[in-house]
Each structure stands twice: as C-alpha cells, then as structure tokens.
PDB file of C-alpha atoms in Angstrom:
ATOM      1  CA  HIS W   1     -22.354 -22.391   3.489  1.00 53.00           C
ATOM      2  CA  MET W   2     -19.682 -20.578   5.503  1.00 55.00           C
ATOM      3  CA  ASP W   3     -18.838 -18.449   2.439  1.00 70.00           C
ATOM      4  CA  LEU W   4     -22.478 -17.417   2.287  1.00 70.00           C
ATOM      5  CA  LEU W   5     -22.467 -16.400   5.957  1.00 71.00           C
ATOM      6  CA  ASP W   6     -19.178 -14.530   5.433  1.00 73.00           C
ATOM      7  CA  ALA W   7     -20.740 -12.592   2.560  1.00 75.00           C
ATOM      8  CA  ILE W   8     -23.791 -11.752   4.682  1.00 71.00           C
ATOM      9  CA  ASN W   9     -21.526 -10.699   7.545  1.00 72.00           C
ATOM     10  CA  LYS W  10     -19.609  -8.402   5.167  1.00 75.00           C
ATOM     11  CA  TYR W  11     -22.858  -6.823   3.987  1.00 72.00           C
ATOM     12  CA  ILE W  12     -24.020  -6.359   7.576  1.00 73.00           C
ATOM     13  CA  LEU W  13     -20.787  -4.568   8.516  1.00 72.00           C
ATOM     14  CA  VAL W  14     -20.869  -2.286   5.451  1.00 72.00           C
ATOM     15  CA  ILE W  15     -24.539  -1.362   5.781  1.00 72.00           C
ATOM     16  CA  TYR W  16     -24.770  -0.891   9.540  1.00 71.00           C
ATOM     17  CA  GLU W  17     -21.299   0.505  10.149  1.00 67.00           C
ATOM     18  CA  GLY W  18     -21.855   2.814   7.194  1.00 61.00           C
ATOM     19  CA  LEU W  19     -24.430   4.541   9.363  1.00 59.00           C
ATOM     20  CA  THR W  20     -22.431   5.051  12.543  1.00 61.00           C
ATOM     21  CA  ASP W  21     -18.915   5.524  11.180  1.00 64.00           C
ATOM     22  CA  LYS W  22     -19.727   8.231   8.645  1.00 67.00           C
ATOM     23  CA  VAL W  23     -21.186  10.566  11.249  1.00 70.00           C
ATOM     24  CA  GLU W  24     -17.948  11.177  13.104  1.00 71.00           C
ATOM     25  CA  GLU W  25     -15.709  10.785  10.059  1.00 76.00           C
ATOM     26  CA  VAL W  26     -17.627  13.313   7.967  1.00 79.00           C
ATOM     27  CA  ALA W  27     -17.762  15.762  10.882  1.00 78.00           C
ATOM     28  CA  ASN W  28     -13.984  15.527  11.288  1.00 78.00           C
ATOM     29  CA  LEU W  29     -13.438  15.849   7.536  1.00 82.00           C
ATOM     30  CA  ILE W  30     -15.557  19.000   7.334  1.00 84.00           C
ATOM     31  CA  ALA W  31     -13.324  20.668   9.945  1.00 81.00           C
ATOM     32  CA  MET W  32     -10.143  19.570   8.147  1.00 83.00           C
ATOM     33  CA  SER W  33      -7.616  22.153   6.925  1.00 82.00           C
ATOM     34  CA  PRO W  34      -5.579  21.912   3.686  1.00 84.00           C
ATOM     35  CA  GLY W  35      -2.542  21.158   5.842  1.00 79.00           C
ATOM     36  CA  ASP W  36      -4.454  18.220   7.337  1.00 80.00           C
ATOM     37  CA  LEU W  37      -5.498  16.900   3.932  1.00 80.00           C
ATOM     38  CA  PHE W  38      -1.985  17.064   2.531  1.00 79.00           C
ATOM     39  CA  ALA W  39       1.341  17.024   4.273  1.00 77.00           C
ATOM     40  CA  THR W  40       2.100  20.427   5.757  1.00 77.00           C
ATOM     41  CA  ASP W  41       5.281  20.703   3.688  1.00 85.00           C
ATOM     42  CA  PHE W  42       3.361  19.996   0.488  1.00 88.00           C
ATOM     43  CA  TRP W  43       0.755  22.666   1.273  1.00 89.00           C
ATOM     44  CA  ASP W  44       3.501  25.203   2.055  1.00 89.00           C
ATOM     45  CA  THR W  45       5.249  24.308  -1.216  1.00 90.00           C
ATOM     46  CA  LEU W  46       1.958  24.701  -3.091  1.00 91.00           C
ATOM     47  CA  LEU W  47       1.458  28.166  -1.572  1.00 91.00           C
ATOM     48  CA  LYS W  48       4.991  29.190  -2.502  1.00 92.00           C
ATOM     49  CA  THR W  49       4.516  27.934  -6.065  1.00 93.00           C
ATOM     50  CA  ALA W  50       1.221  29.800  -6.413  1.00 92.00           C
ATOM     51  CA  SER W  51       2.851  32.913  -4.960  1.00 92.00           C
ATOM     52  CA  LEU W  52       5.699  32.781  -7.488  1.00 93.00           C
ATOM     53  CA  GLY W  53       3.241  32.332 -10.339  1.00 92.00           C
ATOM     54  CA  LEU W  54       0.485  34.758  -9.322  1.00 93.00           C
ATOM     55  CA  MET W  55       2.175  37.443  -7.236  1.00 93.00           C
ATOM     56  CA  PRO W  56       3.826  39.202 -10.232  1.00 93.00           C
ATOM     57  CA  PHE W  57       0.446  39.421 -11.960  1.00 94.00           C
ATOM     58  CA  ALA W  58      -1.201  40.726  -8.788  1.00 94.00           C
ATOM     59  CA  LEU W  59       1.469  43.409  -8.329  1.00 93.00           C
ATOM     60  CA  ALA W  60       1.173  44.303 -12.007  1.00 94.00           C
ATOM     61  CA  ILE W  61      -2.595  44.774 -11.557  1.00 93.00           C
ATOM     62  CA  LEU W  62      -1.937  46.907  -8.492  1.00 92.00           C
ATOM     63  CA  GLY W  63       0.623  48.976 -10.417  1.00 91.00           C
ATOM     64  CA  PHE W  64      -1.801  49.412 -13.308  1.00 92.00           C
ATOM     65  CA  PHE W  65      -4.495  50.794 -10.999  1.00 91.00           C
ATOM     66  CA  LEU W  66      -1.984  53.173  -9.408  1.00 89.00           C
ATOM     67  CA  ALA W  67      -0.752  54.400 -12.793  1.00 89.00           C
ATOM     68  CA  SER W  68      -4.341  54.779 -13.989  1.00 88.00           C
ATOM     69  CA  GLU W  69      -5.312  56.913 -10.985  1.00 86.00           C
ATOM     70  CA  LEU W  70      -2.172  59.065 -11.313  1.00 83.00           C
ATOM     71  CA  TYR W  71      -2.949  59.589 -14.981  1.00 83.00           C
ATOM     72  CA  ASP W  72      -6.548  60.594 -14.184  1.00 85.00           C
ATOM     73  CA  LEU W  73      -5.213  62.945 -11.561  1.00 81.00           C
ATOM     74  CA  TYR W  74      -2.819  64.420 -14.122  1.00 79.00           C
ATOM     75  CA  CYS W  75      -5.632  64.928 -16.639  1.00 80.00           C
ATOM     76  CA  ARG W  76      -7.920  66.575 -14.089  1.00 78.00           C
ATOM     77  CA  SER W  77      -5.199  68.993 -13.006  1.00 75.00           C
ATOM     78  CA  ASP W  78      -4.384  70.058 -16.596  1.00 71.00           C
ATOM     79  CA  GLY W  79      -0.826  68.844 -16.281  1.00 64.00           C
ATOM     80  CA  GLU W  80      -0.140  70.588 -12.970  1.00 70.00           C
ATOM     81  CA  LEU W  81       0.134  67.825 -10.376  1.00 66.00           C
ATOM     82  CA  ASP W  82      -0.561  68.606  -6.745  1.00 72.00           C
ATOM     83  CA  ALA W  83       2.138  66.976  -4.602  1.00 77.00           C
ATOM     84  CA  LYS W  84      -0.305  66.402  -1.754  1.00 78.00           C
ATOM     85  CA  LEU W  85      -2.837  64.657  -3.999  1.00 80.00           C
ATOM     86  CA  VAL W  86      -0.132  62.553  -5.575  1.00 79.00           C
ATOM     87  CA  SER W  87       1.230  61.590  -2.147  1.00 84.00           C
ATOM     88  CA  ALA W  88      -2.269  60.791  -0.880  1.00 82.00           C
ATOM     89  CA  THR W  89      -2.961  58.624  -3.934  1.00 83.00           C
ATOM     90  CA  VAL W  90       0.306  56.713  -3.590  1.00 85.00           C
ATOM     91  CA  PHE W  91      -0.211  56.326   0.169  1.00 87.00           C
ATOM     92  CA  ARG W  92      -3.649  54.825  -0.449  1.00 85.00           C
ATOM     93  CA  PHE W  93      -1.959  51.985  -2.330  1.00 89.00           C
ATOM     94  CA  ILE W  94       0.571  51.159   0.403  1.00 90.00           C
ATOM     95  CA  ILE W  95      -1.786  49.127   2.607  1.00 90.00           C
ATOM     96  CA  PRO W  96      -3.253  47.162  -0.352  1.00 89.00           C
ATOM     97  CA  TYR W  97       0.333  46.469  -1.480  1.00 92.00           C
ATOM     98  CA  PHE W  98       1.168  44.789   1.829  1.00 93.00           C
ATOM     99  CA  VAL W  99      -2.221  43.046   1.867  1.00 91.00           C
ATOM    100  CA  VAL W 100      -1.419  41.487  -1.514  1.00 93.00           C
ATOM    101  CA  LEU W 101       2.084  40.495  -0.407  1.00 93.00           C
ATOM    102  CA  ARG W 102       0.744  38.916   2.793  1.00 92.00           C
ATOM    103  CA  SER W 103      -2.532  37.619   1.339  1.00 93.00           C
ATOM    104  CA  TYR W 104      -1.783  33.988   2.229  1.00 92.00           C
ATOM    105  CA  ASP W 105      -0.815  34.907   5.785  1.00 91.00           C
ATOM    106  CA  ILE W 106      -4.010  36.945   6.202  1.00 91.00           C
ATOM    107  CA  LEU W 107      -6.155  34.055   4.968  1.00 90.00           C
ATOM    108  CA  GLN W 108      -4.289  31.695   7.280  1.00 89.00           C
ATOM    109  CA  ILE W 109      -5.174  33.882  10.264  1.00 89.00           C
ATOM    110  CA  VAL W 110      -8.820  34.115   9.218  1.00 87.00           C
ATOM    111  CA  PHE W 111      -8.984  30.379   8.518  1.00 88.00           C
ATOM    112  CA  THR W 112      -7.315  29.450  11.824  1.00 87.00           C
ATOM    113  CA  LEU W 113      -9.745  31.575  13.835  1.00 86.00           C
ATOM    114  CA  PHE W 114     -12.849  30.339  12.045  1.00 85.00           C
ATOM    115  CA  ASN W 115     -11.745  26.716  11.730  1.00 83.00           C
ATOM    116  CA  GLY W 116     -10.981  26.629  15.453  1.00 83.00           C
ATOM    117  CA  ILE W 117     -14.632  27.468  16.044  1.00 81.00           C
ATOM    118  CA  LEU W 118     -15.645  24.857  13.469  1.00 81.00           C
ATOM    119  CA  LYS W 119     -13.541  22.135  15.132  1.00 79.00           C
ATOM    120  CA  SER W 120     -14.976  23.012  18.538  1.00 80.00           C
ATOM    121  CA  LEU W 121     -18.468  22.795  17.084  1.00 75.00           C
ATOM    122  CA  SER W 122     -17.621  19.492  15.411  1.00 72.00           C
ATOM    123  CA  SER W 123     -16.292  18.043  18.669  1.00 73.00           C
ATOM    124  CA  SER W 124     -19.266  19.226  20.720  1.00 71.00           C
ATOM    125  CA  LEU W 125     -21.779  17.901  18.197  1.00 66.00           C
ATOM    126  CA  THR W 126     -20.182  14.465  17.888  1.00 59.00           C
ATOM    127  CA  VAL W 127     -19.865  14.173  21.671  1.00 55.00           C
ATOM    128  CA  THR W 128     -23.523  14.985  22.237  1.00 56.00           C
ATOM    129  CA  LEU W 129     -24.618  12.294  19.796  1.00 57.00           C
ATOM    130  CA  THR W 130     -25.408   8.906  21.298  1.00 53.00           C
ATOM    131  CA  PRO W 131     -24.015   6.362  18.857  1.00 53.00           C
ATOM    132  CA  ILE W 132     -25.967   3.219  18.122  1.00 57.00           C
ATOM    133  CA  GLU W 133     -24.324   0.034  19.377  1.00 60.00           C
ATOM    134  CA  TRP W 134     -25.068  -2.682  16.893  1.00 59.00           C
ATOM    135  CA  ASP W 135     -25.185  -6.269  18.126  1.00 62.00           C
ATOM    136  CA  TYR W 136     -23.446  -7.704  15.062  1.00 62.00           C
ATOM    137  CA  GLN W 137     -23.266 -11.213  16.505  1.00 68.00           C
ATOM    138  CA  ALA W 138     -27.014 -11.170  17.156  1.00 69.00           C
ATOM    139  CA  LEU W 139     -27.620  -9.907  13.617  1.00 68.00           C
ATOM    140  CA  LEU W 140     -25.512 -12.706  12.179  1.00 70.00           C
ATOM    141  CA  ASP W 141     -27.081 -15.316  14.482  1.00 71.00           C
ATOM    142  CA  SER W 142     -30.538 -14.258  13.301  1.00 69.00           C
ATOM    143  CA  VAL W 143     -29.443 -15.299   9.809  1.00 71.00           C
ATOM    144  CA  SER W 144     -27.307 -18.367  10.549  1.00 71.00           C
ATOM    145  CA  GLY W 145     -30.200 -20.156  12.203  1.00 69.00           C
ATOM    146  CA  GLN W 146     -32.347 -19.972   9.065  1.00 72.00           C
ATOM    147  CA  PRO W 147     -32.486 -22.493   6.189  1.00 75.00           C
ATOM    148  CA  PHE W 148     -29.954 -22.253   3.371  1.00 72.00           C
ATOM    149  CA  LEU W 149     -32.455 -20.963   0.806  1.00 74.00           C
ATOM    150  CA  SER W 150     -33.635 -18.285   3.244  1.00 72.00           C
ATOM    151  CA  GLN W 151     -30.020 -17.183   3.682  1.00 71.00           C
ATOM    152  CA  ILE W 152     -29.652 -16.871  -0.087  1.00 76.00           C
ATOM    153  CA  ALA W 153     -32.820 -14.762  -0.160  1.00 76.00           C
ATOM    154  CA  ILE W 154     -31.477 -12.522   2.631  1.00 73.00           C
ATOM    155  CA  LEU W 155     -28.178 -12.089   0.761  1.00 74.00           C
ATOM    156  CA  ALA W 156     -30.076 -11.117  -2.398  1.00 77.00           C
ATOM    157  CA  GLN W 157     -32.217  -8.640  -0.445  1.00 76.00           C
ATOM    158  CA  MET W 158     -29.124  -7.023   1.056  1.00 77.00           C
ATOM    159  CA  GLN W 159     -27.568  -6.389  -2.360  1.00 78.00           C
ATOM    160  CA  GLY W 160     -29.600  -3.214  -2.826  1.00 78.00           C
ATOM    161  CA  PRO W 161     -28.823  -1.604   0.553  1.00 80.00           C
ATOM    162  CA  TYR W 162     -25.152  -2.639   0.265  1.00 80.00           C
ATOM    163  CA  LEU W 163     -24.812  -1.002  -3.155  1.00 84.00           C
ATOM    164  CA  ALA W 164     -26.745   2.074  -2.012  1.00 82.00           C
ATOM    165  CA  VAL W 165     -24.570   2.614   1.073  1.00 81.00           C
ATOM    166  CA  THR W 166     -21.381   2.160  -0.967  1.00 82.00           C
ATOM    167  CA  VAL W 167     -22.406   4.561  -3.742  1.00 86.00           C
ATOM    168  CA  MET W 168     -23.972   7.218  -1.531  1.00 85.00           C
ATOM    169  CA  GLY W 169     -21.045   7.060   0.877  1.00 83.00           C
ATOM    170  CA  GLY W 170     -18.758   7.853  -2.054  1.00 86.00           C
ATOM    171  CA  VAL W 171     -20.997  10.751  -3.113  1.00 90.00           C
ATOM    172  CA  ILE W 172     -20.839  12.183   0.422  1.00 88.00           C
ATOM    173  CA  TRP W 173     -17.033  12.078   0.365  1.00 87.00           C
ATOM    174  CA  ILE W 174     -17.017  13.824  -3.038  1.00 91.00           C
ATOM    175  CA  ILE W 175     -19.239  16.632  -1.732  1.00 92.00           C
ATOM    176  CA  VAL W 176     -17.196  17.160   1.432  1.00 90.00           C
ATOM    177  CA  TYR W 177     -13.859  16.982  -0.373  1.00 90.00           C
ATOM    178  CA  GLY W 178     -15.259  19.248  -3.093  1.00 92.00           C
ATOM    179  CA  ARG W 179     -15.794  22.021  -0.532  1.00 91.00           C
ATOM    180  CA  LEU W 180     -12.230  21.576   0.724  1.00 90.00           C
ATOM    181  CA  PHE W 181     -10.772  21.756  -2.788  1.00 91.00           C
ATOM    182  CA  GLU W 182     -12.897  24.814  -3.604  1.00 91.00           C
ATOM    183  CA  MET W 183     -11.559  26.521  -0.489  1.00 91.00           C
ATOM    184  CA  MET W 184      -7.998  25.664  -1.509  1.00 92.00           C
ATOM    185  CA  LEU W 185      -8.490  27.171  -4.974  1.00 92.00           C
ATOM    186  CA  TYR W 186      -9.874  30.383  -3.472  1.00 93.00           C
ATOM    187  CA  TRP W 187      -6.895  30.417  -1.116  1.00 93.00           C
ATOM    188  CA  LEU W 188      -4.295  29.963  -3.863  1.00 93.00           C
ATOM    189  CA  VAL W 189      -5.634  32.714  -6.164  1.00 94.00           C
ATOM    190  CA  ALA W 190      -6.048  35.229  -3.310  1.00 94.00           C
ATOM    191  CA  PRO W 191      -3.420  37.787  -4.544  1.00 94.00           C
ATOM    192  CA  LEU W 192      -5.304  38.437  -7.794  1.00 93.00           C
ATOM    193  CA  PRO W 193      -8.709  39.551  -6.421  1.00 94.00           C
ATOM    194  CA  LEU W 194      -7.082  41.355  -3.466  1.00 93.00           C
ATOM    195  CA  ALA W 195      -5.081  43.451  -5.932  1.00 92.00           C
ATOM    196  CA  THR W 196      -8.335  45.196  -6.910  1.00 92.00           C
ATOM    197  CA  LEU W 197      -8.902  46.597  -3.394  1.00 90.00           C
ATOM    198  CA  PRO W 198      -7.699  50.181  -4.054  1.00 88.00           C
ATOM    199  CA  SER W 199      -9.553  50.507  -7.349  1.00 86.00           C
ATOM    200  CA  LYS W 200     -12.744  52.550  -7.148  1.00 82.00           C
ATOM    201  CA  GLU W 201     -14.284  50.762 -10.134  1.00 84.00           C
ATOM    202  CA  HIS W 202     -13.116  47.196  -9.527  1.00 86.00           C
ATOM    203  CA  SER W 203     -12.882  46.931  -5.729  1.00 88.00           C
ATOM    204  CA  GLN W 204     -16.136  44.939  -5.785  1.00 90.00           C
ATOM    205  CA  THR W 205     -14.075  41.985  -7.044  1.00 91.00           C
ATOM    206  CA  ALA W 206     -12.098  41.877  -3.786  1.00 91.00           C
ATOM    207  CA  LYS W 207     -15.248  42.313  -1.700  1.00 90.00           C
ATOM    208  CA  THR W 208     -16.984  39.488  -3.558  1.00 92.00           C
ATOM    209  CA  TYR W 209     -13.916  37.310  -3.039  1.00 93.00           C
ATOM    210  CA  PHE W 210     -14.033  37.837   0.735  1.00 91.00           C
ATOM    211  CA  LYS W 211     -17.743  37.035   0.735  1.00 91.00           C
ATOM    212  CA  ASN W 212     -17.185  33.825  -1.238  1.00 92.00           C
ATOM    213  CA  PHE W 213     -14.395  32.732   1.076  1.00 91.00           C
ATOM    214  CA  ALA W 214     -16.629  33.432   4.075  1.00 90.00           C
ATOM    215  CA  ALA W 215     -19.420  31.455   2.396  1.00 93.00           C
ATOM    216  CA  ILE W 216     -17.136  28.417   2.042  1.00 92.00           C
ATOM    217  CA  MET W 217     -16.309  28.589   5.747  1.00 89.00           C
ATOM    218  CA  LEU W 218     -19.991  29.007   6.638  1.00 90.00           C
ATOM    219  CA  GLN W 219     -20.814  26.011   4.464  1.00 92.00           C
ATOM    220  CA  GLY W 220     -18.826  23.869   6.887  1.00 89.00           C
ATOM    221  CA  VAL W 221     -21.150  24.861   9.741  1.00 88.00           C
ATOM    222  CA  LEU W 222     -24.225  24.070   7.636  1.00 91.00           C
ATOM    223  CA  MET W 223     -22.739  20.693   6.712  1.00 90.00           C
ATOM    224  CA  LEU W 224     -22.208  19.852  10.370  1.00 85.00           C
ATOM    225  CA  LEU W 225     -25.831  20.684  11.117  1.00 85.00           C
ATOM    226  CA  CYS W 226     -26.901  18.408   8.256  1.00 86.00           C
ATOM    227  CA  VAL W 227     -24.848  15.551   9.724  1.00 83.00           C
ATOM    228  CA  VAL W 228     -26.504  15.993  13.129  1.00 78.00           C
ATOM    229  CA  ILE W 229     -29.999  15.990  11.605  1.00 80.00           C
ATOM    230  CA  TYR W 230     -29.067  12.925   9.542  1.00 78.00           C
ATOM    231  CA  SER W 231     -27.957  11.120  12.688  1.00 73.00           C
ATOM    232  CA  ALA W 232     -31.249  11.824  14.413  1.00 72.00           C
ATOM    233  CA  LEU W 233     -33.203  10.575  11.383  1.00 71.00           C
ATOM    234  CA  SER W 234     -31.122   7.435  10.897  1.00 62.00           C
ATOM    235  CA  TRP W 235     -31.004   6.228  14.465  1.00 58.00           C
ATOM    236  CA  SER W 236     -34.710   6.334  15.202  1.00 55.00           C
ATOM    237  CA  ASN W 237     -36.753   3.144  15.333  1.00 54.00           C
ATOM    238  CA  VAL W 238     -33.880   0.862  14.333  1.00 57.00           C
ATOM    239  CA  ASN W 239     -33.732  -2.835  15.179  1.00 56.00           C
ATOM    240  CA  THR W 240     -30.218  -3.485  16.503  1.00 54.00           C
ATOM    241  CA  SER W 241     -30.375  -7.261  16.914  1.00 56.00           C
ATOM    242  CA  THR W 242     -32.423  -8.654  14.016  1.00 60.00           C
ATOM    243  CA  ILE W 243     -32.129  -8.047  10.273  1.00 65.00           C
ATOM    244  CA  ASP W 244     -35.348  -6.508   9.031  1.00 63.00           C
ATOM    245  CA  TRP W 245     -35.653  -5.861   5.295  1.00 61.00           C
ATOM    246  CA  TYR W 246     -37.769  -2.737   5.697  1.00 64.00           C
ATOM    247  CA  SER W 247     -35.700  -1.452   8.618  1.00 65.00           C
ATOM    248  CA  THR W 248     -32.535  -1.894   6.540  1.00 70.00           C
ATOM    249  CA  TRP W 249     -33.918   0.275   3.748  1.00 73.00           C
ATOM    250  CA  ASN W 250     -35.070   2.800   6.341  1.00 72.00           C
ATOM    251  CA  LEU W 251     -31.363   3.359   7.063  1.00 72.00           C
ATOM    252  CA  ILE W 252     -30.776   4.316   3.424  1.00 78.00           C
ATOM    253  CA  TRP W 253     -33.375   7.045   2.898  1.00 80.00           C
ATOM    254  CA  PRO W 254     -31.877   9.442   5.481  1.00 79.00           C
ATOM    255  CA  MET W 255     -28.512   9.091   3.717  1.00 82.00           C
ATOM    256  CA  ALA W 256     -30.169  10.187   0.456  1.00 85.00           C
ATOM    257  CA  ILE W 257     -31.656  13.174   2.295  1.00 86.00           C
ATOM    258  CA  LEU W 258     -28.203  13.954   3.692  1.00 86.00           C
ATOM    259  CA  ILE W 259     -26.722  14.046   0.179  1.00 89.00           C
ATOM    260  CA  PHE W 260     -29.459  16.418  -1.001  1.00 92.00           C
ATOM    261  CA  ALA W 261     -28.952  18.664   2.037  1.00 92.00           C
ATOM    262  CA  LEU W 262     -25.152  18.715   1.653  1.00 92.00           C
ATOM    263  CA  LEU W 263     -25.538  19.737  -1.991  1.00 92.00           C
ATOM    264  CA  LYS W 264     -27.747  22.642  -0.937  1.00 93.00           C
ATOM    265  CA  THR W 265     -25.368  23.972   1.746  1.00 93.00           C
ATOM    266  CA  GLY W 266     -23.138  25.725  -0.783  1.00 92.00           C
ATOM    267  CA  THR W 267     -26.009  27.652  -2.340  1.00 92.00           C
ATOM    268  CA  MET W 268     -27.478  28.498   1.061  1.00 93.00           C
ATOM    269  CA  ALA W 269     -24.150  29.772   2.415  1.00 93.00           C
ATOM    270  CA  LYS W 270     -23.627  31.980  -0.669  1.00 91.00           C
ATOM    271  CA  ARG W 271     -27.140  33.406  -0.335  1.00 92.00           C
ATOM    272  CA  ILE W 272     -26.548  34.185   3.332  1.00 90.00           C
ATOM    273  CA  CYS W 273     -23.278  35.967   2.438  1.00 88.00           C
ATOM    274  CA  GLY W 274     -24.947  37.776  -0.462  1.00 83.00           C
ATOM    275  CA  THR W 275     -22.934  36.278  -3.318  1.00 76.00           C
ATOM    276  CA  PHE W 276     -25.570  34.153  -5.060  1.00 67.00           C
TER     277      PHE W 276
END
C-alpha cells in the first residue's frame, strides 16, 4: 500500500513539477552560450581546432578570389597593368583578410552583445511570471484517503500524463539544444563563408551567413516568448490541492502547443531575416 502511494507521489512530482520547473530552466537554457554548455577550455580548444582545420581553406579561397580579380584586371588592360588599379584591388582584400583571421573574435563580440540582451530578457520574463505553488501534501492526502482500488485506478489514470510529460519534456530539450548546436556549427565554419566577402559574384554567401547567424540569435527571443505564452496557458484554471483527471490532462495540452511553437520559431526567424 505504501509502495502504491510512493508511486503516485512520484507521478505527482513529475507531472506537476514538470510544469513549473521547465519554465525557468528552458528560459535559462535558451540564453546559454557554448562556453556555458561546455567547459570554457573545451570550447576554446574546439575553436582552435576548427581554426587550424578551416583557416587554410578560407585563406586559399580568399587568395583565389584575389588572383581571379587580378587576372581579370590583366585581361581587361591587354597586359598593361595599372599600378593604381592593382593597388586598389589588393587593398580591397586587406580588410576581408583580417575579418577572416579574426572571424571567431568578431562572432564572439556579436554574440556577447546580443546574448546579453537575451539574458536580460530571460531574467525579466522569468521574474514577472508568478509561479504556481503546488500543495503536494494536499494532493497526496486527497489520494491516500481513498480506497485501495480507487488508488490503483488513479495510478492507472496518471500513467498517460506521466508518460506525456516525460516524452514531451525530452522533445523540448532536443529542440532547445538543437538551436544551440546549430549556432555552434555556424560559429565554427565562420572563416569559410566570410572568405567570400570581397568577391563580387559570391559575396552573397557571406551576407546569407550573417543573416542565418542573426536568425539563430533571433530564434532565442521567439523561444522565450513561446515559454511565456505557455506559462500563461498552463497556469490558468488549475486545481492546486486536489488531483483532477481532466485538470491533469489540461496541463499537457499547452506543453504540446509549446513544442509546436518552438519548432516554428526557426522558420519564423529565418523568414524575418530574409533567409527562408
């Protein structure tokens, strides 16, 4: 009999705490940086490794574009190169050269500025929310006073919500972590698209890259807004002291809506930034 009550108590904690805990945790996770996800030393080592592997290719691409433009200039001048035009062409590649070399530092500056705003927004949103205070003892007492067969029926009824909260909570983590990993991949390959900046024909690659990176950052803001709306939907008309079968399932549907909304944030952010 006590094992049955312990199982019910476990289900109560998972289902009802799954509502309140995920709000703040997801908001904090959205504002997390790669250095927060991993150890700072590991992230720095990963950047150095990516730099050693990709930087030669990026500089080779940059050198190819420079050689191509000098060759076109040579062909247009019938073999008589103008020193001023040559100097102007070479000078035009100096700034992109340093941009490629310092691509990770530039992204770090952009990320720090934007993520500072995101963390401030995350803090302000979570502070303004009024968390629900569940009376877990009252919830458990409402079950313990019932007959044994009724307790078995309640445990069976809670199987569905328990499984739903567990699975959907995992899906939410996958979506949020997926954005973070996507941002990291864009960060690591930065030298390659930035090497196309001085090219007249292929500079759109670098511009699209900046737009995609901005879209990933903007997606974090949209995700935070989804979490706030989810909180408002989940915490309305909830019985905090008695287990109600219908009320329990009413906690699940907003979580399903949250998953759908989080999945749509990536597409919406890319459309806003003009990359989709």
